[in-house]
Coordinates of C-alpha atoms and ligand atoms in Angstrom, one line a residue:
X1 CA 42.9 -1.6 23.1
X2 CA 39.6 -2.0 20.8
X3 CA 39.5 -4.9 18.9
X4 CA 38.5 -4.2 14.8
X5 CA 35.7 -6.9 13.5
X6 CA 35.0 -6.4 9.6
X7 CA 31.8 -7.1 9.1
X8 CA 29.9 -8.0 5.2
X9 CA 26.8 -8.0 5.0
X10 CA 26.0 -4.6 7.2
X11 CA 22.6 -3.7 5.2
X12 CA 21.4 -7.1 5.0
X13 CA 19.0 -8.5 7.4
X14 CA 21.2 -10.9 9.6
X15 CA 24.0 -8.3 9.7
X16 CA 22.3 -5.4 10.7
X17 CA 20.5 -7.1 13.9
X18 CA 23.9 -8.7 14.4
X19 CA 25.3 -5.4 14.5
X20 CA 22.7 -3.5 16.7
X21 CA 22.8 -6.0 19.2
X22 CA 26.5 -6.7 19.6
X23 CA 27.0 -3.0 19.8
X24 CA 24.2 -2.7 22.5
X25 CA 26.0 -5.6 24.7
X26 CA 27.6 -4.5 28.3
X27 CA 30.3 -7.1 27.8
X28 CA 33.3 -5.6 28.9
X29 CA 35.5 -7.8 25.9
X30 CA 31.9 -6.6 23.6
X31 CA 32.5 -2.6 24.4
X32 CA 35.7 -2.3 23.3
X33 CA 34.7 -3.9 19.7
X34 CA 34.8 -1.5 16.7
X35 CA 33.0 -2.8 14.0
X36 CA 34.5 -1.8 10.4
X37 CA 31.5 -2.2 8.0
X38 CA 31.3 -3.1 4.3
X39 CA 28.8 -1.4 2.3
X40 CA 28.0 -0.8 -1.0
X41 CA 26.7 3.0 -1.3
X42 CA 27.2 6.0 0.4
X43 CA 23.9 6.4 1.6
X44 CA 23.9 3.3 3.8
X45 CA 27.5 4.5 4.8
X46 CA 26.8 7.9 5.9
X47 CA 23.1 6.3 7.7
X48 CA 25.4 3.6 9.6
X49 CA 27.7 6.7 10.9
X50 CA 24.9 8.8 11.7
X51 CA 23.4 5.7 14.2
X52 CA 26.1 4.0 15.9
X53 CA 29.2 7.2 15.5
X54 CA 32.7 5.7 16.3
X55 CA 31.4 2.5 17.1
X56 CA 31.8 1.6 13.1
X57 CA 33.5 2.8 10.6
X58 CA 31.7 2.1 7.0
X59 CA 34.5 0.8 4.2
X60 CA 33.0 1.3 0.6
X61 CA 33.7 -2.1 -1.5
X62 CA 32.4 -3.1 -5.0
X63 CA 31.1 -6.2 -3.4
X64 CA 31.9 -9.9 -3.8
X65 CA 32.8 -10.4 -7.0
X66 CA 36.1 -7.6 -6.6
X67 CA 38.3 -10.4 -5.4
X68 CA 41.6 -8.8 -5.2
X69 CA 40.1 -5.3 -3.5
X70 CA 38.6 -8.0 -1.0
X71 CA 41.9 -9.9 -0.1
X72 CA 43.4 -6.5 0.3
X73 CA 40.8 -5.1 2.7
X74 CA 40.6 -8.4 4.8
X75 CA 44.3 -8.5 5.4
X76 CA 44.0 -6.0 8.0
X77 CA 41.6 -7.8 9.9
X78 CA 42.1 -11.2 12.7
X79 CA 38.3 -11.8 12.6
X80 CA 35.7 -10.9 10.2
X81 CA 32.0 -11.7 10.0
X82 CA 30.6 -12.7 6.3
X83 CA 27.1 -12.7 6.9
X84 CA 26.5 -10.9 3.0
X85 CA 25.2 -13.0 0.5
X86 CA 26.6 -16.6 0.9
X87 CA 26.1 -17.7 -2.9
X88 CA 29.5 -16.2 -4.5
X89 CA 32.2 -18.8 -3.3
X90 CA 35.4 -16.6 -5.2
X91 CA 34.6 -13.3 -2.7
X92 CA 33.9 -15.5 0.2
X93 CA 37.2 -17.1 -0.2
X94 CA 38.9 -14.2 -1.1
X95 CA 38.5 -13.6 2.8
X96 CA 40.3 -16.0 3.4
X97 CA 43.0 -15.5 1.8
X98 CA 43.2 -11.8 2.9
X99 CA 43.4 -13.6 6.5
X100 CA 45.9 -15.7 5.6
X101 CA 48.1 -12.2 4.1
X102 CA 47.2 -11.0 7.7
X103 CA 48.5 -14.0 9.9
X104 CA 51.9 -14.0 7.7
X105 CA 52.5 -11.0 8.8
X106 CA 51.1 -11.6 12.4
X107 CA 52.8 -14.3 12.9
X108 CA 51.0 -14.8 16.8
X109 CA 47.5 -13.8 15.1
X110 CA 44.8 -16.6 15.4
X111 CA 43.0 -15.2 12.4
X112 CA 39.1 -16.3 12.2
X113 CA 36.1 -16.1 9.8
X114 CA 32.5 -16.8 10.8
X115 CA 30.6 -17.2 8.1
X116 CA 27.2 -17.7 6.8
X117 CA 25.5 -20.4 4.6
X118 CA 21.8 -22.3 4.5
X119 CA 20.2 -25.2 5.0
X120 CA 19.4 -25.9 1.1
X121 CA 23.1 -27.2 0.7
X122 CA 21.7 -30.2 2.9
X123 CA 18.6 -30.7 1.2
X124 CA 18.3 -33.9 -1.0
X125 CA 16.5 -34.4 -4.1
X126 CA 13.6 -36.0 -4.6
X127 CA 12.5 -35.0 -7.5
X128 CA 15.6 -35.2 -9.9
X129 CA 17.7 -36.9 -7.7
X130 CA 18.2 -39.3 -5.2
X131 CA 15.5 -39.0 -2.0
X132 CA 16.4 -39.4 1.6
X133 CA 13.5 -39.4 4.0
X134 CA 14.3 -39.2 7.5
X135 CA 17.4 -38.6 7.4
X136 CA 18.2 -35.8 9.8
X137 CA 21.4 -34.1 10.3
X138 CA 23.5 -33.2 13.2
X139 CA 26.5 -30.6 14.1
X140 CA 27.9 -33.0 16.3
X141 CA 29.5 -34.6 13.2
X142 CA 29.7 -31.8 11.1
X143 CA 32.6 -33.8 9.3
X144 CA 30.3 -35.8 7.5
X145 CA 28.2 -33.3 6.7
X146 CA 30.7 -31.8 5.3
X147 CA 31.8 -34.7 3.4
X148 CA 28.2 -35.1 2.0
X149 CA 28.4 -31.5 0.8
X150 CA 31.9 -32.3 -1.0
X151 CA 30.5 -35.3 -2.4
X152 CA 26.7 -34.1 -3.9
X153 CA 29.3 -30.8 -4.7
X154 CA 30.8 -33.2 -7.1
X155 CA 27.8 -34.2 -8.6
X156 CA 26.1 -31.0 -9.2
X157 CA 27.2 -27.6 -7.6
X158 CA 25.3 -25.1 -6.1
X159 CA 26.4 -22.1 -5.5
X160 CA 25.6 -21.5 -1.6
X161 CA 27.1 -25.0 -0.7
X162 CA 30.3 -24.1 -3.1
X163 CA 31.0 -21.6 -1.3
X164 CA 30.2 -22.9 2.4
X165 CA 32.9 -25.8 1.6
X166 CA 35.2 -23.6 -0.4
X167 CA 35.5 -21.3 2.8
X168 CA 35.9 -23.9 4.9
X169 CA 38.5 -26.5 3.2
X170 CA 40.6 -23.1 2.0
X171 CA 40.7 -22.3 5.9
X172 CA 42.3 -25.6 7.2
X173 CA 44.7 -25.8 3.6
X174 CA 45.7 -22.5 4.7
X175 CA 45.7 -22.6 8.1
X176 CA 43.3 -20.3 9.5
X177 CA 40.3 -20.7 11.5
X178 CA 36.7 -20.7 9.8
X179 CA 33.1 -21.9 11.3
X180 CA 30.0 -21.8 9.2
X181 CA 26.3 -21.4 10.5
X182 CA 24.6 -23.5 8.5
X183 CA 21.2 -21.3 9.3
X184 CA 17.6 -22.6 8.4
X185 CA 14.7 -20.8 7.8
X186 CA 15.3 -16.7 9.6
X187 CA 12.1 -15.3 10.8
X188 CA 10.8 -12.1 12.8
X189 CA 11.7 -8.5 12.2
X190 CA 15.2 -7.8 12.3
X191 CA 16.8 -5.6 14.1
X192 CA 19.3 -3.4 11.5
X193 CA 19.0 0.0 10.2
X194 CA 18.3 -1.6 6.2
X195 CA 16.5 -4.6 5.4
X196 CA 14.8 -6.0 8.4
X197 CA 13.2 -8.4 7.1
X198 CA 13.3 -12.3 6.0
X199 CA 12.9 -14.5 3.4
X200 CA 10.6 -17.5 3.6
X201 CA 7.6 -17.0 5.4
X202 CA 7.5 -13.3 3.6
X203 CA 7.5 -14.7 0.4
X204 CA 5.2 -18.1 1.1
X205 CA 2.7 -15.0 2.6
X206 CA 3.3 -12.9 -0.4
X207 CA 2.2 -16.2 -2.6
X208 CA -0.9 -16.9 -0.4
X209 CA -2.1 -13.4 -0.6
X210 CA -2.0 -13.4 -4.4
X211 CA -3.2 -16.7 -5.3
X212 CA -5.4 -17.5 -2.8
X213 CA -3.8 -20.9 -1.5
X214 CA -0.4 -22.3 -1.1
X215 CA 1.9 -24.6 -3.2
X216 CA 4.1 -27.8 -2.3
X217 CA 5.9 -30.6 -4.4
X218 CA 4.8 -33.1 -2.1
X219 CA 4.2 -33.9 1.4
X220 CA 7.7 -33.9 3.3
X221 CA 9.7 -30.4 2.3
X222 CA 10.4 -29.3 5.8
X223 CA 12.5 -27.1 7.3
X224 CA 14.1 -25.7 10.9
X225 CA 13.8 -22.2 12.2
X226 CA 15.6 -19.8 14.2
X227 CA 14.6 -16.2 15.2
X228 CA 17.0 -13.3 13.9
X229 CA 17.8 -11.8 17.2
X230 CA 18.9 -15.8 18.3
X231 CA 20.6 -15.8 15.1
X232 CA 22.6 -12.9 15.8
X233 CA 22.9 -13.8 19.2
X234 CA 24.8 -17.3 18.0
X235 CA 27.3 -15.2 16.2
X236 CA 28.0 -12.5 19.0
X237 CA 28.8 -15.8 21.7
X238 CA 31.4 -16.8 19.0
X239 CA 32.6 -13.4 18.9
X240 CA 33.3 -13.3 22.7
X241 CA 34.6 -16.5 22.9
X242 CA 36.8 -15.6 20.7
X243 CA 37.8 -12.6 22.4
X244 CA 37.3 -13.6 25.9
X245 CA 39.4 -17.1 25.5
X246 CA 43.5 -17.1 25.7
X247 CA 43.0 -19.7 22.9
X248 CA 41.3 -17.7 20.9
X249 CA 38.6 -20.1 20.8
X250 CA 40.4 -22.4 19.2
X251 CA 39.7 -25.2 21.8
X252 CA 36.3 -24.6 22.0
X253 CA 35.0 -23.7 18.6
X254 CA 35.0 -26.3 15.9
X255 CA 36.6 -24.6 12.2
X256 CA 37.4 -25.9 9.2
X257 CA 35.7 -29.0 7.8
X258 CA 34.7 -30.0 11.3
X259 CA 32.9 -26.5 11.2
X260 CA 29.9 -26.5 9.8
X261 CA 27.2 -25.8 13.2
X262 CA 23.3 -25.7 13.2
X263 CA 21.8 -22.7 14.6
X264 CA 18.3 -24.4 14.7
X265 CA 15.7 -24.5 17.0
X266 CA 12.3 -26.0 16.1
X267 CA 11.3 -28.3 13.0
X268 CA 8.0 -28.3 10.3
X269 CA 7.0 -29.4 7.2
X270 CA 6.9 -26.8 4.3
X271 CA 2.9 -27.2 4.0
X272 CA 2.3 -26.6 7.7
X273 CA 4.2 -22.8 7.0
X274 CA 1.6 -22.7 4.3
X275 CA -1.4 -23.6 6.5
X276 CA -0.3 -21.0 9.2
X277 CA -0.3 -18.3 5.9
X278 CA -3.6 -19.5 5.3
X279 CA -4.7 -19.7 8.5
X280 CA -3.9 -15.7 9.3
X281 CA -5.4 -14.8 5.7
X282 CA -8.8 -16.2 6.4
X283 CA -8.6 -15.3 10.3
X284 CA -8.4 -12.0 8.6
X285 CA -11.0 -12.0 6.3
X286 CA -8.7 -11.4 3.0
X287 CA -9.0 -14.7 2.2
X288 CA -11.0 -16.2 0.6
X289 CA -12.0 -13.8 -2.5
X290 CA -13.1 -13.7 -5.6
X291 CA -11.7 -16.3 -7.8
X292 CA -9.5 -18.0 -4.8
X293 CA -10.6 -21.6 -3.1
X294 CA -13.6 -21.1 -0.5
X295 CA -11.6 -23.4 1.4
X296 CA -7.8 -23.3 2.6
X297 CA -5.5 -25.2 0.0
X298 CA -2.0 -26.4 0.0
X299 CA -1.8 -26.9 -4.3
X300 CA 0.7 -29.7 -5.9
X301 CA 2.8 -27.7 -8.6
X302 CA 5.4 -28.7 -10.9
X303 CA 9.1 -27.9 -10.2
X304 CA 9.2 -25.5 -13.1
X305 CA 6.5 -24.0 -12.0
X306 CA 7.3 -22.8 -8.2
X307 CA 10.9 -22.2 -9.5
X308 CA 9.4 -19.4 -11.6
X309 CA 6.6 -18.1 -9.2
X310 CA 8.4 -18.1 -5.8
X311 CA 12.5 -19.2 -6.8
X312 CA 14.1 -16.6 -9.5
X313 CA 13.6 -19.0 -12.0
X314 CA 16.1 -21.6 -10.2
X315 CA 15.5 -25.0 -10.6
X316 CA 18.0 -26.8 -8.0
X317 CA 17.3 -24.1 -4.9
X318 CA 13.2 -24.8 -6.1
X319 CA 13.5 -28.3 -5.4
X320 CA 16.0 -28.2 -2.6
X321 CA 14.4 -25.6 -1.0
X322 CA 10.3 -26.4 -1.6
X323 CA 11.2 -30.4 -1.8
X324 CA 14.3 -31.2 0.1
X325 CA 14.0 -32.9 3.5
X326 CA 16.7 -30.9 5.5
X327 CA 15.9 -31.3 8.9
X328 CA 19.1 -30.4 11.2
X329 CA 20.2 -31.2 14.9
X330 CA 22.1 -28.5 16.7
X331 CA 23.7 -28.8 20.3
X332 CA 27.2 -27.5 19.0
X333 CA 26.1 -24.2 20.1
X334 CA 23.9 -24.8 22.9
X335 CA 26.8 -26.7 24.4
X336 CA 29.3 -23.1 23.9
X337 CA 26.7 -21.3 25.9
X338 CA 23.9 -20.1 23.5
X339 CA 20.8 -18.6 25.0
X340 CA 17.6 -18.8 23.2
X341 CA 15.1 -16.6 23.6
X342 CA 12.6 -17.4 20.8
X343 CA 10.9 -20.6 20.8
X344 CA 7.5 -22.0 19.2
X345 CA 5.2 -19.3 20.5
X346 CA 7.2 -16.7 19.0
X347 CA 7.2 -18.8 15.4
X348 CA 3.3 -19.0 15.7
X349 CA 3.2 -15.6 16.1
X350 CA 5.4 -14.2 13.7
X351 CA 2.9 -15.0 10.8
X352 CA 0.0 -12.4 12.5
X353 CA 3.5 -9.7 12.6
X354 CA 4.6 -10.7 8.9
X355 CA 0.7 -10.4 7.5
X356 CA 0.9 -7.0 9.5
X357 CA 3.9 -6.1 7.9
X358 CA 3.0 -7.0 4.7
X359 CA -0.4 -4.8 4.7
X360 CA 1.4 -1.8 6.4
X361 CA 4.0 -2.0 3.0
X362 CA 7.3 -3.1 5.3
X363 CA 7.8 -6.3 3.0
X364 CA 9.8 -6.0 0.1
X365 CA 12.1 -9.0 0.1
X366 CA 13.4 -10.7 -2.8
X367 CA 15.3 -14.0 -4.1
X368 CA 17.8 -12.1 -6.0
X369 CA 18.8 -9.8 -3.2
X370 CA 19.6 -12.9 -0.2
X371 CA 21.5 -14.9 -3.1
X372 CA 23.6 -11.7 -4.5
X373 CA 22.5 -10.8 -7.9
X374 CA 21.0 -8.0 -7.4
X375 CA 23.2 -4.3 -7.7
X376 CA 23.2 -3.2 -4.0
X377 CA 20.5 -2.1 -2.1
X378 CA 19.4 1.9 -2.2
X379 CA 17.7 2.5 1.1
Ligands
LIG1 N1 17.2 -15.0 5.0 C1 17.1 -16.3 5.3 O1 16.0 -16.9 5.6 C2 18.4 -17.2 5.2 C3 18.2 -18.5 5.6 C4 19.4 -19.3 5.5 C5 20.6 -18.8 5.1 N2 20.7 -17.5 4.7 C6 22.0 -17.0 4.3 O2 22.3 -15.7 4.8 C7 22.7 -14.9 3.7 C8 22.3 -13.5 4.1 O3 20.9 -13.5 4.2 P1 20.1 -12.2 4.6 O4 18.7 -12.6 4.8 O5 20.8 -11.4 5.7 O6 20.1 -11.4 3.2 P2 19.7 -9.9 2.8 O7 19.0 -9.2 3.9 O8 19.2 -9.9 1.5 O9 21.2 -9.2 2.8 C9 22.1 -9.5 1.8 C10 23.4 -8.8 2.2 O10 24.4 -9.3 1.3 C11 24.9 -8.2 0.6 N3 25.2 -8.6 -0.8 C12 24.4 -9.1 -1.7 N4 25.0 -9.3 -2.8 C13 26.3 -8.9 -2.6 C14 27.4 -8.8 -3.5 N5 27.4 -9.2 -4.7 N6 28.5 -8.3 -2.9 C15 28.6 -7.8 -1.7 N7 27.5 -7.8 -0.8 C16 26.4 -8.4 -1.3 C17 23.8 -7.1 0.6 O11 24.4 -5.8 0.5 P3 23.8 -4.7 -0.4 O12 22.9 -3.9 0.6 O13 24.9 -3.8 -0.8 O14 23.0 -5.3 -1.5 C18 23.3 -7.3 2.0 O15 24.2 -6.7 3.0 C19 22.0 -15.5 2.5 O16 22.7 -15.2 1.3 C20 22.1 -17.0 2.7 O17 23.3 -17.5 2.3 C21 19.6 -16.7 4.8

């Protein structure tokens, strides 16, 4: 019998390489998955149909915000993958709820959710708030990560951590299962049939290429990295565990508040991402121009300032993202049997693909399409 996953997030760039490579897999348990994809035009429906046939089946939705069309759609479902936006907390726990409608009437279903959220929720604030160098977090006590979240949540929200710990304390109130990659910085070229491209190391290019040097807030942002295809790879092991284990998983794969895993694999500080920009601009020979520094530079800048250059305008992701100190520990994963396959070498050499991608016109990423405000993508 095949087993239905409902997938949001099928356009973006962590769904679609999660897609094309669980649907490539030989796993006997992975073969007989049918994925059930949420999308938000008809052109990326009938493209998905055309690629992968009856492997999918494409399910128009208004997108996040429709929370009742949501519950309804989910209800059908025992395990769904929210790897869309992870900044609108009512859709993500409409999902939820729609598995909770779905194990009342299964009563013997182990519903599950595997969601996705970002390392900003972690970051502290040492600008406006309260710094905390050194500290470095760990998935092997995701409880009090999560209890941190619940407790900065109550001094300021923001929206990618309100809906990581709504998701997640909804799931053990109501009783289903829920695990949340907390995922750092995504790089290399993704593997879907829409965007294929990430976030951070675009944009800081983007910003080197037009003002001839990079930006910080001060010397100690940092941040982890994965590579997509690991990424993807993270959420396709607890896909088969899932499916492979007569539990469910449920022994093996921390949920709920004690959910909250690392899929993280090497560490730097925010100005050595700009150096390596720099470093391919000038290798290059775009860099320096006219009216740029003669010599590679990392600039101080006001918060107000990089919010509104490289942020959408927003204040706490500027600070948390271009200031915070998030550094995360994951073994959670390692320790359920995750492979990686990208390590430093391929980070250093991403920056040479990006700058290639970027002068061949395959960059075109934005803020406002990762967090969700923007209207759906037309491919
Ligand atoms: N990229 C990174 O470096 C990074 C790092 C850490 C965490 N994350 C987390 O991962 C999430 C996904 O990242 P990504 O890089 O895969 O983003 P992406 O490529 O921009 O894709 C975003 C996906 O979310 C969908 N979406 C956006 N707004 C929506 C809405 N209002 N309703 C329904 N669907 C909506 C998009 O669908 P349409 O095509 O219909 O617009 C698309 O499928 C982020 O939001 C963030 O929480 C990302």
């Amino acid at each position: 019998m095949s087993q239905k996953i409902l997938i949001a997030g099928a356009t973006g760039y962590v769904g679609g390489t999660i897609i094309a490579r669980l649907l490539a897999r030989p796993d006997a348990a992975l073969q007989k998955v049918h994925l059930d994809l949420l999308v938000r035009t008809q052109d990326a429906a009938d493209k998905l149909l055309a690629t992968y046939g009856d492997r999918v089946t494409p399910i128009l939705w208004a997108g996040l915000h429709d929370t009742s069309s949501i519950e309804t759609i989910a209800s059908t479902y025992d395990l769904v993958i929210t790897v869309a936006s992870g900044f609108i907390a009512p859709g993500a726990q409409a999902i939820v709820r729609g598995l909770v409608a779905h194990k009342e009437s299964h009563p013997r279903s182990v519903p599950w959710m595997l969601h996705i959220s970002g390392c900003t929720n972690l970051a502290d604030r040492p600008i406006t708030g309260v710094a905390e160098p050194g500290r470095v977090w760990t998935d092997e006590k995701s409880r009090e990560v999560y209890d941190w979240c619940v407790a900065r949540e109550a001094e300021s929200r923001y929206p990618q951590r309100t809906t990581e710990i709504g998701v997640l304390s909804l799931a053990d109130e109501l009783g289903i299962h829920a695990v949340s990659l907390n995922t750092p910085v995504i790089f290399g070229e993704g593997e879907g049939l829409f965007n294929r491209q990430g976030l951070i190391i675009p944009t800081l290019l983007r910003y080197v290429l037009a003002n001839g040097y990079g930006f910080k807030l001060n010397d100690t942002a940092n941040f982890d990295w994965v590579r997509v295809a690991d990424l993807a790879d993270a959420y396709i092991l607890l896909v088969k565990i899932i499916l492979e284990s007569e539990d469910r998983g449920v022994g093996t794969i921390p949920s709920g508040k004690e959910g909250i895993l690392f899929p993280a694999v090497g560490r730097v500080l925010q100005t050595e991402i700009f150096d390596r920009c720099l470093d391919v601009c000038f290798d290059q020979g775009v860099l320096p121009r006219e009216g740029t520094p003669a010599a590679k530079e990392v600039r101080l800048k006001t918060l107000r300032e990089v919010a509104d250059e490289a942020t959408a305008g927003m204040l706490d992701l500027a600070e948390q993202g271009w200031a915070g100190n998030k550094a995360m520990t994951g073994t959670v994963l390692r320790k359920l049997g995750w492979e990686l396959k990208h390590g430093v070498e391929a980070w250093e050499r991403d920056f040479v693909d990006e700058f290639v991608a970027l002068k061949e016109g395959r960059r075109a990423v934005t803020f406002e399409s990762c967090i969700g405000t923007s209207k759906g993508s037309s491919y």
